[in-house]
Structures are given as C-alpha cells and as structure tokens.
Amino acid sequence: GAVVSQHPSWVICKSGTSVKIECRSLDFQATTMFWYRQFPKQSLMLMATSNEGSKATYEQGVEKDKFLINHASLTLSTLTVTSAHPEDSSFYICSARDLRTPDEQYFGPGTRLTVT
Amino acid sequence: DAKTTQPTSMDCAEGRAANLPCNHSTISGNEYVYWYRQIHSQGPQYIIHGLKNNETNEMASLIITEDRKSSTLILPHATLRDTAVYYCIVRALGNQFYFGTGTSLTVIP
C-alpha cells in the first residue's frame, strides 16, 4: 500500500514552453502533497506544500507564478513549470501524506525534466 | 525543525553491518528522527523512524542516544542493493520533511 506515482517519468521540452507533471496517490487519500526539486549531486529541496482545495504554500525563493501547483482532488496534485528554461532542468519529486497515517510521507519515483 | 549532520560518504563491505551516524544536537522534545534513503534517480524510500526508544524493523535498526542528540542507523547485513544516499531528518509530527546532504553509502563486494 501507500504508493505514489508520477507522470511522466521523464520529459524533454523546449525553452519557453510549459510542462505539467502529475502526482497521484494510488491507494490512499492525501490531503497534503509536497513538491521537491533535486539538482544533480544535491539533496532534495522542498518547493511547496499543496493542500487539497486550497492554494499551495511555497518555500522562500520559489516563484509561485513559475511553478503552478494545483491540488484539485485527494489523489492528484499537478506541478506546471511555466516558460521553462534550461536552468529548470532537474529531478522533480512529489510526496503525499496519507490521511490515515499523517506521521508518514510517501514519495513518488520522480520526474526528470530536461529543457533544451 | 532541528538540523542534522552526517558524514558525506561511507564504505561498507558486503555482508557486514553498516552503521550510519547522525548528529542532531538541537533536537527538540517533540521531534522524531527519520531515516530515508535514495537510490540513484529514484524517489526517497522510508526506512525507519523513532522518538527516543531504539527501533527495529525488517530493513534496519535505529539507535538513539539517551540525550537524543545523535543516532545511528544500522543495516545489519549490507548488500550491494543498499548502495544509496541515506538521509537523517529530524521533524516534529505534522511538519514538512527538510532534507540535509545525507551520507552516500557504497557497499563494496
């Protein structure tokens, strides 16, 4: 149980375009989901906390107009990277908190974004 | 949440116990110690967590010192598949997970 999926697993897009990444909790309901970014050889950096039905809370230094987060249901959150640039190329990872076990947080497999 | 300090890298012989230390000298009374690991290009995997008592599950053991200022994750019989970056995170329940730099563990055949 407690599986989180991400789609796509990797994506290549051209500079200036937007790309959407989906995060789904497959077998549980998640009122809260989290988005992380990880550059090569670095640790995970929390970008934002997403609560179902409300606006996301962004960490300091993360541009909310560039990284649009939508959490419209208890099983789906999306991250849209708008007007992507090569410096946005990174590994994007989501995680979800199970309603039943709020102490735990389950991570998705990640999405590799390459902006050319 | 309290910060943690871990060695940058460690090696361990296959079949031997891997002992990964973590310092968290500013931990608060309501903060738990969590361990996750990340195999290359995958999402983090939960290993174990504890408050003040030692914990054991099918993957590992967690030893927390009496003053709670440090802990050790023990993988009893390391295999090549345990090669990963191991993150020690201190977190109060309900708070977000903030990852430090972690320890890159290499299991050597």
mmCIF file of C-alpha atoms in Angstrom:
data_model
loop_
_atom_site.group_PDB
_atom_site.id
_atom_site.type_symbol
_atom_site.label_atom_id
_atom_site.label_comp_id
_atom_site.label_asym_id
_atom_site.label_seq_id
_atom_site.Cartn_x
_atom_site.Cartn_y
_atom_site.Cartn_z
ATOM 1 C CA GLY A 1 0.000 0.000 0.000
ATOM 2 C CA ALA A 2 0.825 3.728 0.104
ATOM 3 C CA VAL A 3 2.022 4.047 -3.479
ATOM 4 C CA VAL A 4 2.645 7.395 -5.120
ATOM 5 C CA SER A 5 3.073 7.654 -8.866
ATOM 6 C CA GLN A 6 4.331 10.444 -11.075
ATOM 7 C CA HIS A 7 3.733 11.075 -14.734
ATOM 8 C CA PRO A 8 5.674 11.424 -16.871
ATOM 9 C CA SER A 9 8.813 9.753 -15.562
ATOM 10 C CA TRP A 10 10.881 11.915 -17.872
ATOM 11 C CA VAL A 11 10.164 14.763 -20.244
ATOM 12 C CA ILE A 12 12.131 16.895 -22.653
ATOM 13 C CA CYS A 13 10.727 20.270 -23.620
ATOM 14 C CA LYS A 14 11.889 23.328 -25.482
ATOM 15 C CA SER A 15 12.801 26.545 -23.761
ATOM 16 C CA GLY A 16 9.798 28.818 -23.344
ATOM 17 C CA THR A 17 7.194 26.076 -23.245
ATOM 18 C CA SER A 18 5.283 24.823 -20.226
ATOM 19 C CA VAL A 19 5.245 21.304 -18.880
ATOM 20 C CA LYS A 20 2.880 19.637 -16.435
ATOM 21 C CA ILE A 21 3.875 16.903 -14.000
ATOM 22 C CA GLU A 22 1.253 14.794 -12.246
ATOM 23 C CA CYS A 23 1.487 13.230 -8.812
ATOM 24 C CA ARG A 24 -1.061 10.633 -7.781
ATOM 25 C CA SER A 25 -1.663 8.695 -4.604
ATOM 26 C CA LEU A 26 -2.812 5.330 -5.929
ATOM 27 C CA ASP A 27 -4.250 3.568 -2.911
ATOM 28 C CA PHE A 28 -4.828 6.281 -0.333
ATOM 29 C CA GLN A 29 -6.209 9.756 0.054
ATOM 30 C CA ALA A 30 -3.798 12.594 0.533
ATOM 31 C CA THR A 31 -4.966 15.965 1.812
ATOM 32 C CA THR A 32 -1.409 17.192 1.618
ATOM 33 C CA MET A 33 1.183 16.703 -1.079
ATOM 34 C CA PHE A 34 4.657 18.118 -1.344
ATOM 35 C CA TRP A 35 6.870 19.036 -4.294
ATOM 36 C CA TYR A 36 10.647 18.807 -4.222
ATOM 37 C CA ARG A 37 13.360 19.638 -6.729
ATOM 38 C CA GLN A 38 16.727 17.931 -6.871
ATOM 39 C CA PHE A 39 19.686 19.082 -8.945
ATOM 40 C CA PRO A 40 22.469 16.622 -9.813
ATOM 41 C CA LYS A 41 24.550 15.531 -6.833
ATOM 42 C CA GLN A 42 22.472 17.683 -4.495
ATOM 43 C CA SER A 43 19.845 16.984 -1.898
ATOM 44 C CA LEU A 44 16.097 17.361 -2.248
ATOM 45 C CA MET A 45 14.844 20.905 -1.826
ATOM 46 C CA LEU A 46 11.251 21.419 -0.735
ATOM 47 C CA MET A 47 9.496 23.718 -3.182
ATOM 48 C CA ALA A 48 5.934 23.854 -1.928
ATOM 49 C CA THR A 49 3.250 22.258 0.178
ATOM 50 C CA SER A 50 -0.024 21.572 -1.546
ATOM 51 C CA ASN A 51 -3.304 21.168 0.333
ATOM 52 C CA GLU A 52 -6.368 19.797 -1.389
ATOM 53 C CA GLY A 53 -8.785 22.532 -2.341
ATOM 54 C CA SER A 54 -6.605 25.439 -1.301
ATOM 55 C CA LYS A 55 -3.639 27.417 -2.550
ATOM 56 C CA ALA A 56 -0.191 25.936 -2.235
ATOM 57 C CA THR A 57 2.344 27.286 0.235
ATOM 58 C CA TYR A 58 5.680 27.988 -1.404
ATOM 59 C CA GLU A 59 9.088 27.892 0.232
ATOM 60 C CA GLN A 60 11.156 31.032 0.290
ATOM 61 C CA GLY A 61 12.796 31.721 -3.043
ATOM 62 C CA VAL A 62 10.417 29.579 -5.109
ATOM 63 C CA GLU A 63 8.484 31.561 -7.720
ATOM 64 C CA LYS A 64 4.812 30.720 -7.397
ATOM 65 C CA ASP A 65 3.973 32.165 -10.805
ATOM 66 C CA LYS A 66 6.544 29.969 -12.452
ATOM 67 C CA PHE A 67 5.759 26.750 -10.628
ATOM 68 C CA LEU A 68 1.977 26.431 -10.643
ATOM 69 C CA ILE A 69 0.592 23.833 -8.284
ATOM 70 C CA ASN A 70 -2.948 22.511 -8.358
ATOM 71 C CA HIS A 71 -4.348 20.008 -5.872
ATOM 72 C CA ALA A 72 -7.908 19.567 -7.032
ATOM 73 C CA SER A 73 -8.606 16.141 -5.548
ATOM 74 C CA LEU A 74 -7.485 13.930 -2.689
ATOM 75 C CA THR A 75 -5.432 11.783 -5.052
ATOM 76 C CA LEU A 76 -3.958 14.206 -7.573
ATOM 77 C CA SER A 77 -1.623 17.180 -7.488
ATOM 78 C CA THR A 78 -0.026 18.769 -10.526
ATOM 79 C CA LEU A 79 3.052 20.930 -10.925
ATOM 80 C CA THR A 80 3.277 23.067 -14.045
ATOM 81 C CA VAL A 81 6.617 24.595 -14.911
ATOM 82 C CA THR A 82 5.719 27.648 -16.985
ATOM 83 C CA SER A 83 8.006 29.205 -19.574
ATOM 84 C CA ALA A 84 10.661 26.628 -18.831
ATOM 85 C CA HIS A 85 14.331 27.486 -19.182
ATOM 86 C CA PRO A 86 17.388 25.213 -19.212
ATOM 87 C CA GLU A 87 18.103 26.094 -15.572
ATOM 88 C CA ASP A 88 14.756 24.487 -14.674
ATOM 89 C CA SER A 89 16.137 21.142 -15.786
ATOM 90 C CA SER A 90 16.024 19.000 -12.682
ATOM 91 C CA PHE A 91 14.561 15.951 -10.981
ATOM 92 C CA TYR A 92 11.129 16.792 -9.576
ATOM 93 C CA ILE A 93 9.785 14.580 -6.800
ATOM 94 C CA CYS A 94 6.421 14.661 -5.104
ATOM 95 C CA SER A 95 5.329 13.107 -1.850
ATOM 96 C CA ALA A 96 1.989 12.613 -0.196
ATOM 97 C CA ARG A 97 0.719 12.349 3.335
ATOM 98 C CA ASP A 98 -1.817 9.607 3.984
ATOM 99 C CA LEU A 99 -4.918 10.764 5.875
ATOM 100 C CA ARG A 100 -4.840 7.568 7.904
ATOM 101 C CA THR A 101 -1.171 7.828 8.911
ATOM 102 C CA PRO A 102 -0.313 11.552 8.948
ATOM 103 C CA ASP A 103 3.079 10.843 10.516
ATOM 104 C CA GLU A 104 4.223 9.189 7.314
ATOM 105 C CA GLN A 105 5.078 10.689 3.962
ATOM 106 C CA TYR A 106 5.328 8.621 0.805
ATOM 107 C CA PHE A 107 7.466 9.661 -2.116
ATOM 108 C CA GLY A 108 6.908 9.280 -5.821
ATOM 109 C CA PRO A 109 9.562 7.949 -8.204
ATOM 110 C CA GLY A 110 10.393 11.391 -9.578
ATOM 111 C CA THR A 111 10.204 13.110 -12.968
ATOM 112 C CA ARG A 112 13.319 14.036 -14.889
ATOM 113 C CA LEU A 113 12.792 17.341 -16.734
ATOM 114 C CA THR A 114 15.227 18.442 -19.401
ATOM 115 C CA VAL A 115 14.737 21.822 -21.016
ATOM 116 C CA THR A 116 16.593 22.335 -24.269
ATOM 117 C CA ASP B 1 12.971 21.615 12.685
ATOM 118 C CA ALA B 2 16.438 20.760 14.037
ATOM 119 C CA LYS B 3 19.334 20.411 11.630
ATOM 120 C CA THR B 4 21.313 17.229 11.217
ATOM 121 C CA THR B 5 24.957 16.483 10.457
ATOM 122 C CA GLN B 6 26.019 13.342 8.630
ATOM 123 C CA PRO B 7 29.304 12.165 7.127
ATOM 124 C CA THR B 8 29.447 12.826 3.406
ATOM 125 C CA SER B 9 30.305 9.273 2.429
ATOM 126 C CA MET B 10 30.990 5.820 3.846
ATOM 127 C CA ASP B 11 32.005 2.418 2.545
ATOM 128 C CA CYS B 12 30.889 -0.932 3.872
ATOM 129 C CA ALA B 13 31.840 -4.473 2.913
ATOM 130 C CA GLU B 14 29.038 -6.633 1.592
ATOM 131 C CA GLY B 15 27.562 -8.812 4.300
ATOM 132 C CA ARG B 16 28.841 -6.643 7.115
ATOM 133 C CA ALA B 17 26.807 -4.263 9.225
ATOM 134 C CA ALA B 18 26.628 -0.685 8.016
ATOM 135 C CA ASN B 19 26.480 1.878 10.819
ATOM 136 C CA LEU B 20 25.456 5.341 9.687
ATOM 137 C CA PRO B 21 25.752 8.121 12.285
ATOM 138 C CA CYS B 22 23.743 11.306 12.547
ATOM 139 C CA ASN B 23 24.158 14.259 14.880
ATOM 140 C CA HIS B 24 21.123 16.320 15.837
ATOM 141 C CA SER B 25 22.276 18.196 18.919
ATOM 142 C CA THR B 26 19.499 20.819 18.727
ATOM 143 C CA ILE B 27 16.637 18.344 18.558
ATOM 144 C CA SER B 28 13.508 19.325 20.463
ATOM 145 C CA GLY B 29 11.467 17.086 22.714
ATOM 146 C CA ASN B 30 8.650 16.668 20.200
ATOM 147 C CA GLU B 31 10.874 15.947 17.193
ATOM 148 C CA TYR B 32 11.272 12.497 15.735
ATOM 149 C CA VAL B 33 14.333 11.096 13.951
ATOM 150 C CA TYR B 34 13.513 9.757 10.486
ATOM 151 C CA TRP B 35 15.734 7.903 8.047
ATOM 152 C CA TYR B 36 15.130 7.747 4.314
ATOM 153 C CA ARG B 37 17.356 6.529 1.524
ATOM 154 C CA GLN B 38 17.534 7.402 -2.128
ATOM 155 C CA ILE B 39 18.899 5.081 -4.745
ATOM 156 C CA HIS B 40 20.185 6.868 -7.806
ATOM 157 C CA SER B 41 17.467 8.613 -9.828
ATOM 158 C CA GLN B 42 14.639 7.276 -7.690
ATOM 159 C CA GLY B 43 12.369 8.793 -5.087
ATOM 160 C CA PRO B 44 13.325 8.542 -1.402
ATOM 161 C CA GLN B 45 12.366 5.355 0.412
ATOM 162 C CA TYR B 46 11.281 5.345 4.042
ATOM 163 C CA ILE B 47 13.448 3.215 6.314
ATOM 164 C CA ILE B 48 12.593 3.829 9.952
ATOM 165 C CA HIS B 49 11.791 6.484 12.496
ATOM 166 C CA GLY B 50 11.790 6.894 16.271
ATOM 167 C CA LEU B 51 11.372 9.346 19.115
ATOM 168 C CA LYS B 52 13.612 8.148 21.924
ATOM 169 C CA ASN B 53 13.473 4.380 22.096
ATOM 170 C CA ASN B 54 15.506 2.173 19.818
ATOM 171 C CA GLU B 55 13.510 0.844 16.908
ATOM 172 C CA THR B 56 13.885 -2.153 14.626
ATOM 173 C CA ASN B 57 12.068 -3.267 11.515
ATOM 174 C CA GLU B 58 12.752 -5.595 8.623
ATOM 175 C CA MET B 59 15.101 -3.129 6.989
ATOM 176 C CA ALA B 60 17.164 -1.642 9.775
ATOM 177 C CA SER B 61 17.638 -0.704 13.404
ATOM 178 C CA LEU B 62 17.678 2.802 14.800
ATOM 179 C CA ILE B 63 19.692 3.522 17.908
ATOM 180 C CA ILE B 64 19.040 6.884 19.576
ATOM 181 C CA THR B 65 21.308 8.076 22.374
ATOM 182 C CA GLU B 66 19.774 8.773 25.741
ATOM 183 C CA ASP B 67 20.200 12.534 25.354
ATOM 184 C CA ARG B 68 18.726 12.224 21.822
ATOM 185 C CA LYS B 69 21.495 14.358 20.368
ATOM 186 C CA SER B 70 22.652 11.669 17.985
ATOM 187 C CA SER B 71 21.504 8.448 16.411
ATOM 188 C CA THR B 72 22.815 5.566 14.343
ATOM 189 C CA LEU B 73 21.095 3.686 11.567
ATOM 190 C CA ILE B 74 22.225 0.084 11.353
ATOM 191 C CA LEU B 75 21.810 -2.084 8.277
ATOM 192 C CA PRO B 76 22.668 -5.489 9.778
ATOM 193 C CA HIS B 77 23.878 -7.273 6.642
ATOM 194 C CA ALA B 78 24.589 -4.795 3.873
ATOM 195 C CA THR B 79 24.053 -5.888 0.278
ATOM 196 C CA LEU B 80 25.031 -4.220 -2.962
ATOM 197 C CA ARG B 81 21.446 -3.022 -3.315
ATOM 198 C CA ASP B 82 21.863 -0.957 -0.155
ATOM 199 C CA THR B 83 24.199 1.410 -2.003
ATOM 200 C CA ALA B 84 22.355 4.720 -1.790
ATOM 201 C CA VAL B 85 22.298 8.146 -0.176
ATOM 202 C CA TYR B 86 20.924 7.937 3.355
ATOM 203 C CA TYR B 87 19.158 10.936 4.844
ATOM 204 C CA CYS B 88 18.660 11.551 8.537
ATOM 205 C CA ILE B 89 15.823 14.014 9.140
ATOM 206 C CA VAL B 90 14.552 15.469 12.374
ATOM 207 C CA ARG B 91 10.956 16.518 12.256
ATOM 208 C CA ALA B 92 8.019 17.279 14.505
ATOM 209 C CA LEU B 93 4.827 15.432 13.606
ATOM 210 C CA GLY B 94 2.799 17.305 11.023
ATOM 211 C CA ASN B 95 5.755 19.312 9.774
ATOM 212 C CA GLN B 96 7.383 19.064 6.376
ATOM 213 C CA PHE B 97 10.466 16.984 5.679
ATOM 214 C CA TYR B 98 13.572 19.043 5.027
ATOM 215 C CA PHE B 99 16.444 17.016 3.634
ATOM 216 C CA GLY B 100 20.088 17.606 4.506
ATOM 217 C CA THR B 101 23.033 16.468 2.452
ATOM 218 C CA GLY B 102 22.902 12.837 3.567
ATOM 219 C CA THR B 103 25.534 10.092 3.584
ATOM 220 C CA SER B 104 26.459 8.343 0.368
ATOM 221 C CA LEU B 105 26.888 4.691 1.332
ATOM 222 C CA THR B 106 28.793 2.415 -1.027
ATOM 223 C CA VAL B 107 28.619 -1.309 -0.358
ATOM 224 C CA ILE B 108 31.725 -2.992 -1.680
ATOM 225 C CA PRO B 109 31.685 -6.583 -2.946
#
